[in-house]
């Protein structure tokens, strides 16, 4: 039994993690990019008991292969889902490459308000010359990706603190909305841009959104949850021990036996259309019981997992009826509590405002 229950996250991008997942979807192709589709999958994930839903994204246009992926922006999907949910947390994937940190900070702070403190941010980088060309920006690669990620997260965190918690006084009698002495300039100067501030959105309900990032992309002091990818449990444990962040989640690709077919056969059928590239992530191909055993083993070395299902319409029902209930019954994992912020659910404190902390009483 792990010392702390495992936190369960699931990626809800498109029709699933496989590039050809749309071929097995249980809806017409023109229904993918609809509000009804987004609402349905996020409600299924919330009712199942997942702690967190992530929404993948990319600034790249759809490819030219046989299975091009279309998607609505991740922040927009998360913002749409926020008022439709009350328990599950929502974390869009937002790239730090070619993005304007001031706008990203505003979008994510607004999302945290919409979700009543249930928002997170999955940090990513974009190593694609075609994206740079489409945006008319110099191509960023190599060490530049890490530099951009570091600076963007630094700026976002500073902007979230640029309003003190009680900066908005809303005093009708005097007509004063803001205490301007509690707004602060961040005065950030990086290698490629500078940001003055303050933000245009008040400090988020969580103070700071929960920042999730792949291992090695962002300095650990800027990250709340490291996402580790290793094809073995032992390697995952070693990566978790390397991570100097408060929490560590393992990434697991999931292909399950379903009433519609054996896991191996289903994967082979989709791979025949568009091969699913192997990554450094753990990949489970098999039964629900086998996945329960794997997650039970992972619970001894990590704080949570992010599952990437092969096909949402087929894997989510099995996860909901067989995998998560078994983990809850065994005490390996726990459901989030309604009314809790994502920070509270993960056992992370609400950070003090850096500017308020610097003030010295007269």
C-alpha positions as MATLAB code, in Angstrom:
seq = 'XXXXXXXXXXXXXXXXXXXXXXXXXXXXXXXXXXXXXXXXXXXXXXXXXXXXXXXXXXXXXXXXXXXXXXXXXXXXXXXXXXXXXXXXXXXXXXXXXXXXXXXXXXXXXXXXXXXXXXXXXXXXXXXXXXXXXXXXXXXXXXXXXXXXXXXXXXXXXXXXXXXXXXXXXXXXXXXXXXXXXXXXXXXXXXXXXXXXXXXXXXXXXXXXXXXXXXXXXXXXXXXXXXXXXXXXXXXXXXXXXXXXXXXXXXXXXXXXXXXXXXXXXXXXXXXXXXXXXXXXXXXXXXXXXXXXXXXXXXXXXXXXXXXXXXXXXXXXXXXXXXXXXXXXXXXXXXXXXXXXXXXXXXXXXXXXXXXXXXXXXX';
ca = [
       0.000    0.000    0.000;
       1.486    3.414   -0.965;
       1.962    6.037    1.758;
      -0.260    8.423   -0.221;
      -3.098    7.454   -2.579;
      -2.288    7.703   -6.267;
      -3.673   10.686   -8.184;
      -5.196    9.766  -11.550;
      -5.047   12.066  -14.579;
      -6.266   11.372  -18.101;
      -5.604   13.097  -21.408;
      -8.807   13.884  -23.309;
      -7.395   15.059  -26.612;
      -9.280   14.342  -29.818;
     -10.557   10.790  -30.104;
      -7.596    9.306  -28.247;
      -3.820    9.134  -28.146;
      -3.451    7.016  -31.286;
      -3.164    9.073  -34.503;
      -5.851    6.892  -36.125;
      -8.152    6.769  -33.092;
     -10.935    8.512  -35.024;
     -11.378    5.317  -37.032;
     -12.848    3.594  -33.952;
     -14.724    6.584  -32.499;
     -18.407    6.148  -31.701;
     -19.509    9.392  -33.280;
     -19.634   10.873  -36.754;
     -16.363   12.558  -37.783;
     -18.029   15.974  -37.911;
     -18.935   15.731  -34.200;
     -15.345   15.766  -32.925;
     -14.952   19.542  -32.851;
     -18.230   20.251  -31.081;
     -19.082   21.466  -27.613;
     -21.185   18.357  -27.008;
     -18.189   16.104  -27.586;
     -15.973   18.059  -25.176;
     -18.697   18.093  -22.525;
     -19.386   14.374  -22.830;
     -15.823   13.110  -22.431;
     -14.949   15.432  -19.561;
     -18.111   14.458  -17.687;
     -17.317   10.772  -18.168;
     -13.828   11.398  -16.743;
     -15.215   13.361  -13.794;
     -17.844   10.739  -12.968;
     -15.187    8.029  -13.141;
     -13.212    9.763  -10.373;
     -10.186   11.167  -12.212;
      -8.346   13.929  -10.356;
      -7.249   15.772  -13.478;
      -8.078   16.033  -17.171;
      -5.436   17.356  -19.557;
      -5.999   18.705  -23.050;
      -3.200   18.242  -25.569;
      -2.407   21.010  -28.053;
       0.016   22.097  -30.756;
       0.461   25.313  -32.738;
       1.188   23.188  -35.827;
      -1.545   22.879  -38.497;
      -2.981   19.423  -39.280;
      -0.557   17.145  -41.133;
      -0.870   15.786  -44.643;
      -0.935   12.088  -43.728;
      -3.934    9.763  -43.881;
      -5.020   10.702  -40.345;
      -4.651   14.470  -39.867;
      -5.578   15.649  -36.374;
      -7.889   18.609  -35.981;
      -8.461   20.185  -32.587;
      -9.838   23.219  -30.800;
      -7.313   25.112  -28.647;
      -6.579   23.420  -25.332;
      -7.212   26.515  -23.207;
     -10.553   27.057  -24.934;
     -11.620   23.453  -24.312;
     -10.620   23.630  -20.659;
     -12.423   26.957  -20.211;
     -15.572   25.512  -21.793;
     -15.418   22.481  -19.493;
     -14.810   24.530  -16.323;
     -18.420   25.561  -15.559;
     -19.716   22.142  -16.634;
     -17.672   20.372  -13.938;
     -17.298   20.736  -10.178;
     -14.677   18.216   -9.073;
     -12.209   17.264  -11.804;
      -9.292   19.633  -12.370;
      -8.463   20.905  -15.866;
      -4.982   21.462  -17.288;
      -4.399   22.543  -20.893;
      -1.097   21.877  -22.618;
       0.333   25.283  -23.598;
       3.620   25.606  -25.437;
       6.111   28.201  -24.257;
       7.719   28.459  -27.701;
       6.471   31.418  -29.793;
       3.806   32.211  -27.152;
       3.427   35.619  -25.512;
       3.830   34.979  -21.765;
       1.671   37.958  -20.793;
      -1.288   36.569  -22.742;
      -0.704   33.010  -21.511;
      -0.647   34.201  -17.891;
      -3.941   36.046  -18.409;
      -5.616   33.058  -20.077;
      -4.534   30.609  -17.385;
      -5.482   32.922  -14.515;
      -8.917   33.370  -16.102;
      -9.223   29.587  -16.398;
      -8.504   29.200  -12.683;
     -11.326   31.641  -11.908;
     -13.705   29.786  -14.232;
     -12.778   26.467  -12.617;
     -12.921   27.833   -9.045;
      -9.315   26.878   -8.344;
      -9.191   23.615  -10.306;
      -6.798   24.715  -13.078;
      -3.303   23.575  -13.967;
      -0.838   24.160  -16.794;
       1.034   21.433  -18.677;
       4.126   23.182  -20.034;
       5.408   22.078  -23.440;
       7.875   23.194  -26.107;
       7.561   23.245  -29.908;
      10.551   22.044  -31.928;
       9.068   22.524  -35.401;
      10.463   24.801  -38.115;
       7.095   24.803  -39.904;
       5.430   26.413  -36.892;
       8.099   29.115  -36.721;
       7.651   29.825  -40.440;
       3.849   29.946  -40.129;
       4.142   32.476  -37.290;
       6.916   34.471  -38.963;
       9.266   33.863  -36.046;
      12.912   32.717  -35.913;
      13.140   28.954  -35.458;
      13.878   28.000  -31.839;
      15.589   24.673  -31.221;
      18.106   22.976  -28.936;
      18.933   24.913  -25.775;
      16.619   27.699  -26.911;
      13.573   25.562  -26.142;
      14.585   25.224  -22.506;
      15.444   28.909  -22.255;
      12.029   29.917  -23.626;
      10.275   27.486  -21.260;
      12.218   28.730  -18.231;
      11.567   32.393  -19.007;
       7.880   31.836  -19.804;
       7.156   29.984  -16.556;
       9.149   32.580  -14.595;
       7.105   35.414  -16.137;
       3.788   33.624  -15.620;
       4.496   33.011  -11.951;
       5.567   36.635  -11.446;
       2.464   37.973  -13.218;
       0.162   35.773  -11.112;
       1.694   37.475   -8.063;
       1.557   41.010   -9.527;
      -1.849   41.492   -7.889;
      -1.968   40.908   -4.167;
      -4.915   38.825   -3.011;
      -6.813   41.848   -1.687;
      -5.875   44.311   -4.449;
      -9.475   44.454   -5.708;
     -11.310   46.311   -2.931;
     -14.576   47.025   -4.837;
     -15.602   49.855   -2.514;
     -18.898   51.195   -3.866;
     -19.070   54.038   -1.330;
     -15.789   55.586   -2.479;
     -15.938   54.367   -6.074;
     -12.560   52.634   -5.708;
     -12.216   49.255   -7.429;
      -8.491   48.745   -6.917;
      -5.881   49.495   -4.310;
      -3.139   50.504   -6.742;
      -0.502   50.097   -4.041;
      -1.178   46.364   -4.193;
      -0.424   46.062   -7.907;
       3.216   45.444   -8.783;
       5.497   45.621  -11.799;
       7.336   42.363  -12.482;
      10.122   44.034  -14.485;
      11.315   40.827  -16.143;
      14.175   41.051  -18.657;
      15.145   37.837  -20.428;
      17.405   36.960  -23.335;
      14.723   37.484  -25.990;
      11.994   39.646  -24.418;
      11.021   41.735  -21.425;
       7.750   42.040  -19.515;
       6.804   44.996  -17.346;
       3.410   44.045  -15.910;
       1.318   44.054  -13.827;
      -1.160   41.479  -15.095;
      -4.633   42.461  -16.323;
      -6.295   39.624  -14.357;
      -6.361   39.448  -10.528;
      -4.339   36.811   -8.712;
      -5.813   33.351   -9.409;
      -7.837   31.578   -6.694;
      -4.952   29.157   -6.115;
      -2.448   32.003   -5.953;
      -0.331   30.053   -8.427;
      -1.762   27.478  -10.833;
      -0.300   23.987  -10.539;
       2.515   23.794  -13.105;
       3.204   20.387  -14.665;
       6.195   19.889  -16.957;
       8.140   17.045  -18.595;
      11.341   16.083  -16.862;
      14.212   18.385  -17.805;
      12.258   21.078  -19.667;
      11.915   23.630  -16.836;
      14.096   24.162  -13.737;
      12.544   22.141  -10.894;
      12.097   25.152   -8.617;
       9.500   26.464  -11.098;
       7.539   23.183  -11.315;
       4.945   21.599   -9.022;
       4.560   18.260  -10.831;
       7.189   16.566  -12.999;
       5.871   14.281  -15.747;
       8.275   11.377  -16.144;
       8.401    9.021  -19.103;
      10.257    5.708  -18.946;
       9.289    2.348  -20.479;
       9.835    0.417  -17.212;
       8.594    0.711  -13.654;
      12.158    0.649  -12.318;
      13.169    3.424  -14.716;
      10.119    5.411  -13.725;
      11.081    5.072  -10.075;
      14.613    6.248  -10.819;
      13.246    9.258  -12.718;
      10.925   10.058   -9.813;
      13.853   10.017   -7.403;
      15.772   12.411   -9.697;
      12.935   14.905   -9.818;
      13.341   17.691   -7.281;
       9.702   18.756   -7.417;
       6.899   18.380   -4.843;
       5.033   15.769   -6.924;
       5.860   13.329   -9.740;
       3.435   11.783  -12.232;
       4.249    8.900  -14.582;
       2.928    8.971  -18.140;
       1.270    5.727  -19.266;
      -0.147    4.913  -22.699;
      -3.139    2.603  -22.334;
      -4.557   -0.027  -24.704;
      -7.177   -2.244  -23.059;
      -9.158   -5.357  -23.843;
     -12.705   -4.170  -24.490;
     -15.995   -5.807  -25.544;
     -15.128   -4.624  -29.056;
     -11.830   -6.458  -29.288;
      -8.580   -7.707  -27.843;
      -6.076   -4.951  -26.991;
      -3.335   -6.364  -29.223;
      -5.676   -6.734  -32.182;
      -7.169   -3.270  -31.743;
      -3.738   -1.662  -31.621;
      -2.552   -3.625  -34.650;
      -5.619   -2.568  -36.628;
      -5.006    1.122  -35.989;
      -1.260    0.806  -36.531;
      -1.989   -0.607  -39.988;
      -3.545    2.755  -40.857;
      -1.093    5.060  -39.055;
       1.616    3.613  -36.796;
       1.595    4.944  -33.225;
       5.195    6.056  -32.650;
       6.854    4.483  -29.619;
       7.938    7.008  -27.027;
       9.781    6.723  -23.722;
       6.439    6.364  -21.949;
       5.266    3.196  -20.288;
       2.722    1.429  -22.497;
       0.196   -1.082  -21.176;
      -1.429   -3.315  -23.793;
      -3.770   -5.860  -22.219;
      -6.457   -6.390  -19.612;
      -8.007   -4.009  -17.115;
      -6.719   -6.241  -14.306;
      -3.212   -5.954  -15.718;
      -3.474   -2.163  -15.721;
      -4.700   -2.200  -12.109;
      -1.640   -4.274  -11.170;
       0.684   -1.890  -13.052;
      -0.788    1.225  -11.418;
      -0.618   -0.434   -8.008;
       3.081   -1.029   -8.598;
       3.610    2.541   -9.827;
       1.867    3.912   -6.728;
       4.938    2.871   -4.737;
       7.278    5.121   -6.755;
       5.212    8.097   -8.011;
       2.466   10.388   -6.724;
       0.231   10.068   -9.756;
      -0.164    8.888  -13.323;
      -1.373   10.531  -16.497;
      -3.123    7.991  -18.700;
      -3.190    8.433  -22.485;
      -5.932    6.108  -23.801;
      -5.731    4.554  -27.269;
      -9.367    5.438  -28.139;
     -11.392    7.522  -25.702;
     -14.747    6.020  -26.663;
     -13.458    2.497  -25.987;
     -10.882    2.879  -23.200;
     -12.790    5.370  -21.028;
     -15.735    3.012  -20.327;
     -13.349    0.232  -19.262;
     -11.355    2.624  -17.094;
     -14.600    3.874  -15.520;
     -16.154    0.497  -14.773;
     -13.186   -1.788  -14.088;
      -9.895    0.043  -13.471;
     -10.679    3.062  -11.293;
     -13.234    1.276   -9.057;
     -10.692   -1.475   -8.353;
      -8.042    1.087   -7.419;
     -10.474    2.949   -5.149;
     -11.599   -0.249   -3.410;
      -8.004   -1.251   -2.750;
      -7.114    2.195   -1.413;
      -4.428    2.602   -4.067;
      -6.085    5.724   -5.494;
      -8.614    8.239   -4.229;
     -11.305   10.428   -5.714;
     -10.905   14.211   -5.475;
     -13.246   15.996   -3.061;
     -15.834   18.443   -4.397;
     -14.979   22.030   -3.568;
     -11.239   21.407   -3.305;
      -8.690   23.268   -5.384;
      -6.188   21.269   -7.406;
      -3.474   22.366   -4.988;
      -5.475   21.078   -2.033;
      -6.159   17.771   -3.789;
      -2.454   17.272   -4.501;
      -1.455   18.317   -0.987;
       0.346   21.449   -2.190;
       0.210   24.654   -0.114;
      -1.156   27.897   -1.513;
       1.965   30.037   -2.109;
       2.407   33.386   -0.419;
       2.500   36.386   -2.734;
       6.136   37.289   -3.358;
       5.440   41.036   -3.354;
       3.304   41.021   -0.205;
       5.989   38.983    1.565;
       8.569   41.664    0.770;
       6.637   44.439    2.488;
       8.057   45.676    5.799;
       5.625   47.334    8.270;
       6.361   51.005    8.933;
];
